[in-house]
Amino acid sequence: MHMPKPNENRNSRCIILGCGGHGRVVLDILRTMHTYDIVGFLDSDTSLHHRRIDGVEVLGHPDEMMAIREEHWFDCAVVAIGNNGVRRGFADHLQASGIELVNAIHPSANIAQNASLGKNIVVAAGALVCAHCQIGDSVILNTGCIVDHESLVGTATHICPGARIAGRVTLESGAFVGIGATVIQSIHVGYEAVIGAGAVVIEDVPPMSTVAGVPARLTHTANATSQKNSWLISELDRAEQIARTTRQTDPTPKPVS
Ligand SMILES: CC(C)(COP(=O)(O)OP(=O)(O)OC[C@H]1O[C@@H](n2cnc3c(N)ncnc32)[C@H](O)[C@@H]1OP(=O)(O)O)[C@@H](O)C(=O)NCCC(=O)NCCS
């Protein structure tokens, strides 16, 4: 296999960690950007190894990353895992291994010139980031969400499709804003808090709690939520697992060499 030398005049070679639903979105974004050559996916689900998803091979397990890098060479990576804590953990691991984390930003997203962005950020199609926002590392700004002026979005937060964050909101690290939720101006959302789908948040949200409804009310406080969130995480993982087994990979699996 041809291994491009680091100083060759070429696109950077990028690997995607995670080939679930979010990984597929990230692949589409990276292809649309035309900035990176996609080397392959890594995924802990061994049943997907050496299969192709949208024409891209699942090269192996994240634990084998350095050996895979020797064989296929990549400069950079995006961690494309929906779960906030897991995404953050892998991002830390990759950085510690000296692999550059890059952002996947769909060309139709609109980001203010004076907004600041960290690393390993995914900004999906149609998302808007307004003036003076600060977006931390490993954040997902999902399809069509809005983050209005001067908002602070902490590390490994996920703002789901169509959610709207008004001006001067703070989302602490690991917060999850459900699909279509609205957070009014100047609200403070604590770390790892969960905001239910379609909620309208008009009061600060304590860390690790869950709120839902219009207006949003506390459904679980921190202690209950640490259990409830693990339930939510395992439910999301289970849903992802089912989706993986039912979704098509590309028809002809490549033989294991
Ligand atoms: C809020 C949420 C996190 C679940 O919280 P939960 O506390 O585990 O939910 P439960 O199933 O125990 O429901 C508790 C109560 O809240 C209600 N509820 C749950 N989700 C709700 C929501 N989004 N809005 C309003 N009420 C909701 C339930 O109907 C239930 O009401 P009841 O006690 O009167 O029967 C979840 O429903 C949700 O909205 N997740 C976001 C999913 C999402 O945005 N996915 C997009 C991925 S990109």
Short mmCIF file of C-alpha atoms and ligand atoms in Angstrom, two decimals:
data_model
loop_
_atom_site.label_atom_id
_atom_site.label_comp_id
_atom_site.label_asym_id
_atom_site.label_seq_id
_atom_site.Cartn_x
_atom_site.Cartn_y
_atom_site.Cartn_z
CA MET A 1 0.00 0.00 0.00
CA HIS A 2 1.18 3.50 -0.83
CA MET A 3 1.91 5.38 2.38
CA PRO A 4 1.91 9.13 1.66
CA LYS A 5 4.75 10.95 3.32
CA PRO A 6 3.72 13.66 5.78
CA ASN A 7 5.11 16.50 3.61
CA GLU A 8 3.53 15.34 0.36
CA ASN A 9 1.30 17.95 -1.22
CA ARG A 10 -2.08 16.41 -0.52
CA ASN A 11 -5.24 16.55 1.56
CA SER A 12 -4.86 15.46 5.17
CA ARG A 13 -5.86 11.84 5.70
CA CYS A 14 -8.60 11.51 8.26
CA ILE A 15 -10.03 8.61 10.21
CA ILE A 16 -13.52 8.56 11.74
CA LEU A 17 -13.87 6.94 15.13
CA GLY A 18 -17.37 5.46 15.34
CA CYS A 19 -19.48 4.22 12.42
CA GLY A 20 -22.95 4.45 13.96
CA GLY A 21 -25.57 6.98 12.91
CA HIS A 22 -23.46 9.93 13.96
CA GLY A 23 -20.38 8.48 12.24
CA ARG A 24 -22.30 8.29 8.99
CA VAL A 25 -23.36 11.92 9.35
CA VAL A 26 -19.74 12.89 9.96
CA LEU A 27 -18.61 10.94 6.88
CA ASP A 28 -21.13 12.85 4.78
CA ILE A 29 -19.95 16.18 6.21
CA LEU A 30 -16.28 15.40 5.63
CA ARG A 31 -16.98 14.38 2.05
CA THR A 32 -18.88 17.60 1.47
CA MET A 33 -15.96 19.62 2.84
CA HIS A 34 -13.42 18.19 0.31
CA THR A 35 -10.65 18.97 2.81
CA TYR A 36 -9.77 15.46 3.93
CA ASP A 37 -9.20 12.09 2.34
CA ILE A 38 -11.22 9.58 4.35
CA VAL A 39 -9.02 6.64 5.32
CA GLY A 40 -11.66 4.56 7.13
CA PHE A 41 -13.69 4.05 10.27
CA LEU A 42 -12.64 2.56 13.59
CA ASP A 43 -15.33 0.94 15.70
CA SER A 44 -15.44 -1.31 18.73
CA ASP A 45 -18.15 -3.47 17.12
CA THR A 46 -16.04 -6.29 15.70
CA SER A 47 -18.92 -7.59 13.55
CA LEU A 48 -18.48 -4.51 11.37
CA HIS A 49 -14.74 -4.82 10.88
CA HIS A 50 -13.64 -5.02 7.24
CA ARG A 51 -17.12 -4.20 6.04
CA ARG A 52 -17.80 -1.04 4.10
CA ILE A 53 -20.21 1.71 5.07
CA ASP A 54 -21.04 4.17 2.32
CA GLY A 55 -17.93 2.90 0.55
CA VAL A 56 -15.60 3.39 3.52
CA GLU A 57 -14.00 0.42 5.25
CA VAL A 58 -14.27 -0.22 8.98
CA LEU A 59 -10.58 -0.87 9.53
CA GLY A 60 -10.67 -2.24 13.04
CA HIS A 61 -10.99 -1.57 16.76
CA PRO A 62 -9.97 1.77 18.31
CA ASP A 63 -7.51 -0.19 20.48
CA GLU A 64 -5.65 -1.15 17.29
CA MET A 65 -5.43 2.47 16.18
CA MET A 66 -1.65 2.82 16.16
CA ALA A 67 -1.11 -0.44 14.25
CA ILE A 68 -3.81 0.60 11.76
CA ARG A 69 -2.09 3.94 11.42
CA GLU A 70 1.18 2.18 10.53
CA GLU A 71 -0.58 0.33 7.72
CA HIS A 72 -2.92 2.99 6.36
CA TRP A 73 -1.45 6.24 7.63
CA PHE A 74 -3.69 9.07 8.80
CA ASP A 75 -2.87 12.54 10.06
CA CYS A 76 -6.03 13.39 11.86
CA ALA A 77 -9.30 12.10 13.25
CA VAL A 78 -12.85 13.00 14.20
CA VAL A 79 -14.47 11.17 17.12
CA ALA A 80 -18.01 10.56 15.89
CA ILE A 81 -19.73 8.97 18.87
CA GLY A 82 -23.07 10.34 20.05
CA ASN A 83 -22.60 9.61 23.74
CA ASN A 84 -21.06 12.70 25.33
CA GLY A 85 -18.88 10.96 27.93
CA VAL A 86 -17.59 8.29 25.55
CA ARG A 87 -16.83 10.87 22.86
CA ARG A 88 -14.87 12.97 25.30
CA GLY A 89 -12.92 9.95 26.59
CA PHE A 90 -11.86 8.88 23.10
CA ALA A 91 -10.95 12.45 22.17
CA ASP A 92 -8.66 12.70 25.20
CA HIS A 93 -7.09 9.36 24.30
CA LEU A 94 -6.43 10.37 20.69
CA GLN A 95 -4.90 13.66 21.72
CA ALA A 96 -2.68 11.90 24.22
CA SER A 97 -1.59 9.62 21.35
CA GLY A 98 -0.53 12.66 19.33
CA ILE A 99 -3.30 12.44 16.73
CA GLU A 100 -4.72 15.77 15.64
CA LEU A 101 -8.46 16.16 16.15
CA VAL A 102 -10.20 18.15 13.45
CA ASN A 103 -13.64 19.70 13.03
CA ALA A 104 -16.31 18.47 10.63
CA ILE A 105 -18.29 21.53 9.58
CA HIS A 106 -20.94 21.22 6.89
CA PRO A 107 -20.60 23.94 4.24
CA SER A 108 -24.24 24.93 4.78
CA ALA A 109 -23.62 25.69 8.47
CA ASN A 110 -23.23 29.37 9.25
CA ILE A 111 -20.67 30.29 11.88
CA ALA A 112 -19.99 33.89 12.91
CA GLN A 113 -16.46 35.01 12.13
CA ASN A 114 -15.86 36.01 15.73
CA ALA A 115 -17.16 32.76 17.22
CA SER A 116 -14.44 30.57 18.69
CA LEU A 117 -14.32 26.83 18.08
CA GLY A 118 -12.36 24.10 19.83
CA LYS A 119 -11.36 20.76 18.31
CA ASN A 120 -13.27 17.64 17.32
CA ILE A 121 -16.41 19.68 16.80
CA VAL A 122 -19.17 18.53 14.46
CA VAL A 123 -21.43 21.20 12.99
CA ALA A 124 -24.12 19.57 10.89
CA ALA A 125 -26.05 20.92 7.92
CA GLY A 126 -27.89 24.19 8.47
CA ALA A 127 -26.65 24.85 12.00
CA LEU A 128 -26.19 28.51 12.98
CA VAL A 129 -23.60 29.81 15.43
CA CYS A 130 -23.96 33.53 16.06
CA ALA A 131 -21.61 36.30 17.13
CA HIS A 132 -19.11 35.78 19.95
CA CYS A 133 -20.19 32.25 20.80
CA GLN A 134 -17.58 29.95 22.30
CA ILE A 135 -17.88 26.31 21.35
CA GLY A 136 -15.78 23.84 23.35
CA ASP A 137 -13.99 20.68 22.25
CA SER A 138 -15.97 17.62 21.11
CA VAL A 139 -19.27 19.50 20.85
CA ILE A 140 -21.98 18.32 18.45
CA LEU A 141 -24.10 21.10 16.95
CA ASN A 142 -26.61 18.94 15.15
CA THR A 143 -28.70 19.57 12.05
CA GLY A 144 -30.37 22.97 11.94
CA CYS A 145 -29.73 23.96 15.54
CA ILE A 146 -29.24 27.61 16.52
CA VAL A 147 -26.77 28.93 19.07
CA ASP A 148 -27.34 32.63 19.49
CA HIS A 149 -24.92 35.39 20.41
CA GLU A 150 -22.38 35.14 23.22
CA SER A 151 -23.43 31.68 24.31
CA LEU A 152 -20.88 29.35 25.86
CA VAL A 153 -21.13 25.71 24.90
CA GLY A 154 -19.00 23.48 27.13
CA THR A 155 -16.86 20.48 26.22
CA ALA A 156 -18.64 17.40 24.86
CA THR A 157 -22.08 18.98 24.83
CA HIS A 158 -24.65 17.80 22.29
CA ILE A 159 -27.25 20.20 20.89
CA CYS A 160 -29.69 18.02 18.98
CA PRO A 161 -31.36 18.81 15.65
CA GLY A 162 -33.54 21.91 15.60
CA ALA A 163 -32.77 22.94 19.19
CA ARG A 164 -32.54 26.70 19.80
CA ILE A 165 -30.19 28.26 22.31
CA ALA A 166 -30.85 31.97 22.88
CA GLY A 167 -28.20 34.61 23.57
CA ARG A 168 -25.81 34.49 26.54
CA VAL A 169 -26.75 30.97 27.55
CA THR A 170 -24.14 28.79 29.27
CA LEU A 171 -24.20 25.05 28.71
CA GLU A 172 -21.70 23.33 30.97
CA SER A 173 -19.75 20.30 29.79
CA GLY A 174 -21.60 17.14 28.87
CA ALA A 175 -25.02 18.78 28.68
CA PHE A 176 -27.56 17.25 26.28
CA VAL A 177 -30.19 19.47 24.66
CA GLY A 178 -32.93 17.31 23.13
CA ILE A 179 -34.33 17.60 19.66
CA GLY A 180 -36.35 20.78 19.11
CA ALA A 181 -35.80 22.13 22.63
CA THR A 182 -35.57 25.87 23.32
CA VAL A 183 -33.44 27.54 25.99
CA ILE A 184 -34.25 31.22 26.60
CA GLN A 185 -31.63 33.92 27.04
CA SER A 186 -29.03 33.96 29.85
CA ILE A 187 -29.97 30.54 31.23
CA HIS A 188 -27.26 28.43 32.90
CA VAL A 189 -27.43 24.69 32.25
CA GLY A 190 -25.30 22.58 34.61
CA TYR A 191 -22.85 19.88 33.57
CA GLU A 192 -24.33 16.65 32.22
CA ALA A 193 -27.85 17.98 32.51
CA VAL A 194 -30.42 16.54 30.09
CA ILE A 195 -33.05 18.74 28.45
CA GLY A 196 -35.93 16.72 27.02
CA ALA A 197 -37.07 16.86 23.42
CA GLY A 198 -39.23 19.91 22.74
CA ALA A 199 -38.71 21.44 26.19
CA VAL A 200 -38.80 25.20 26.72
CA VAL A 201 -36.26 26.01 29.41
CA ILE A 202 -36.98 29.25 31.28
CA GLU A 203 -35.05 28.57 34.52
CA ASP A 204 -31.48 27.47 35.24
CA VAL A 205 -30.97 23.71 35.14
CA PRO A 206 -28.95 22.10 37.95
CA PRO A 207 -26.01 19.82 37.03
CA MET A 208 -26.85 16.19 36.20
CA SER A 209 -30.57 16.81 36.37
CA THR A 210 -33.25 16.19 33.74
CA VAL A 211 -35.89 18.70 32.71
CA ALA A 212 -38.74 18.27 30.22
CA GLY A 213 -41.96 19.94 29.10
CA VAL A 214 -43.25 23.44 28.35
CA PRO A 215 -42.22 25.20 30.43
CA ALA A 216 -39.51 22.75 31.40
CA ARG A 217 -39.81 21.19 34.84
CA LEU A 218 -37.35 19.09 36.77
CA THR A 219 -38.14 15.41 36.24
CA HIS A 220 -35.02 14.04 37.93
CA THR A 221 -32.57 15.63 40.32
CA ALA A 222 -28.83 14.94 40.36
CA ASN A 223 -28.83 11.68 42.32
CA ALA A 224 -31.74 10.17 40.49
CA THR A 225 -30.40 11.47 37.21
CA SER A 226 -26.99 9.84 37.52
CA GLN A 227 -28.88 6.53 37.43
CA LYS A 228 -31.45 7.80 34.97
CA ASN A 229 -28.76 9.15 32.66
CA SER A 230 -27.00 5.81 32.66
CA TRP A 231 -30.36 4.37 31.71
CA LEU A 232 -30.68 6.93 28.94
CA ILE A 233 -27.17 6.18 27.75
CA SER A 234 -27.77 2.45 27.70
CA GLU A 235 -31.09 3.00 25.91
CA LEU A 236 -29.34 5.11 23.29
CA ASP A 237 -26.59 2.50 23.00
CA ARG A 238 -29.20 -0.24 22.63
CA ALA A 239 -31.08 1.74 19.98
CA GLU A 240 -27.80 2.30 18.19
CA GLN A 241 -26.98 -1.41 18.42
CA ILE A 242 -30.34 -2.40 16.94
CA ALA A 243 -29.96 0.17 14.20
CA ARG A 244 -26.51 -1.14 13.38
CA THR A 245 -27.69 -4.70 12.94
CA THR A 246 -30.64 -3.70 10.80
CA ARG A 247 -28.91 -1.04 8.71
CA GLN A 248 -27.27 -2.10 5.52
CA THR A 249 -23.56 -2.06 5.19
CA ASP A 250 -22.31 -2.11 1.62
CA PRO A 251 -23.21 -5.38 -0.07
CA THR A 252 -19.90 -7.14 -0.59
CA PRO A 253 -17.82 -7.46 2.54
CA LYS A 254 -14.13 -7.26 1.85
CA PRO A 255 -12.42 -10.52 2.79
CA VAL A 256 -10.30 -10.32 5.90
CA SER A 257 -6.67 -10.24 4.83
C1 LIG B 1 -36.73 13.66 28.80
C2 LIG B 1 -36.08 12.33 28.40
C3 LIG B 1 -34.57 12.49 28.54
C4 LIG B 1 -36.53 11.17 29.22
O1 LIG B 1 -36.54 11.47 30.52
P1 LIG B 1 -37.05 10.39 31.53
O2 LIG B 1 -37.18 11.09 32.80
O3 LIG B 1 -36.18 9.22 31.48
O4 LIG B 1 -38.46 9.98 30.91
P2 LIG B 1 -39.56 9.03 31.47
O5 LIG B 1 -39.84 8.13 30.34
O6 LIG B 1 -39.21 8.48 32.80
O7 LIG B 1 -40.79 10.04 31.61
C5 LIG B 1 -41.00 10.78 32.76
C6 LIG B 1 -42.18 11.66 32.47
O8 LIG B 1 -41.76 12.70 31.59
C7 LIG B 1 -42.54 12.65 30.40
N1 LIG B 1 -41.64 13.00 29.31
C8 LIG B 1 -40.60 12.29 28.85
N2 LIG B 1 -39.99 12.97 27.88
C9 LIG B 1 -40.65 14.11 27.72
C10 LIG B 1 -40.50 15.22 26.88
N3 LIG B 1 -39.49 15.28 25.99
N4 LIG B 1 -41.35 16.26 27.02
C11 LIG B 1 -42.36 16.21 27.91
N5 LIG B 1 -42.55 15.18 28.75
C12 LIG B 1 -41.71 14.14 28.65
C13 LIG B 1 -43.11 11.26 30.31
O9 LIG B 1 -44.27 11.23 29.54
C14 LIG B 1 -43.33 10.93 31.74
O10 LIG B 1 -44.53 11.55 32.15
P3 LIG B 1 -45.50 10.84 33.24
O11 LIG B 1 -44.66 10.68 34.48
O12 LIG B 1 -46.62 11.82 33.37
O13 LIG B 1 -45.88 9.54 32.62
C15 LIG B 1 -36.47 11.88 26.99
O14 LIG B 1 -37.85 11.58 26.92
C16 LIG B 1 -36.13 12.87 25.93
O15 LIG B 1 -36.87 13.81 25.64
N6 LIG B 1 -34.91 12.63 25.35
C17 LIG B 1 -34.41 13.41 24.29
C18 LIG B 1 -34.34 12.55 23.02
C19 LIG B 1 -33.79 13.33 21.86
O16 LIG B 1 -33.83 14.54 21.80
N7 LIG B 1 -33.20 12.61 20.91
C20 LIG B 1 -32.59 13.21 19.77
C21 LIG B 1 -31.30 12.51 19.47
S1 LIG B 1 -30.42 13.31 18.16
#
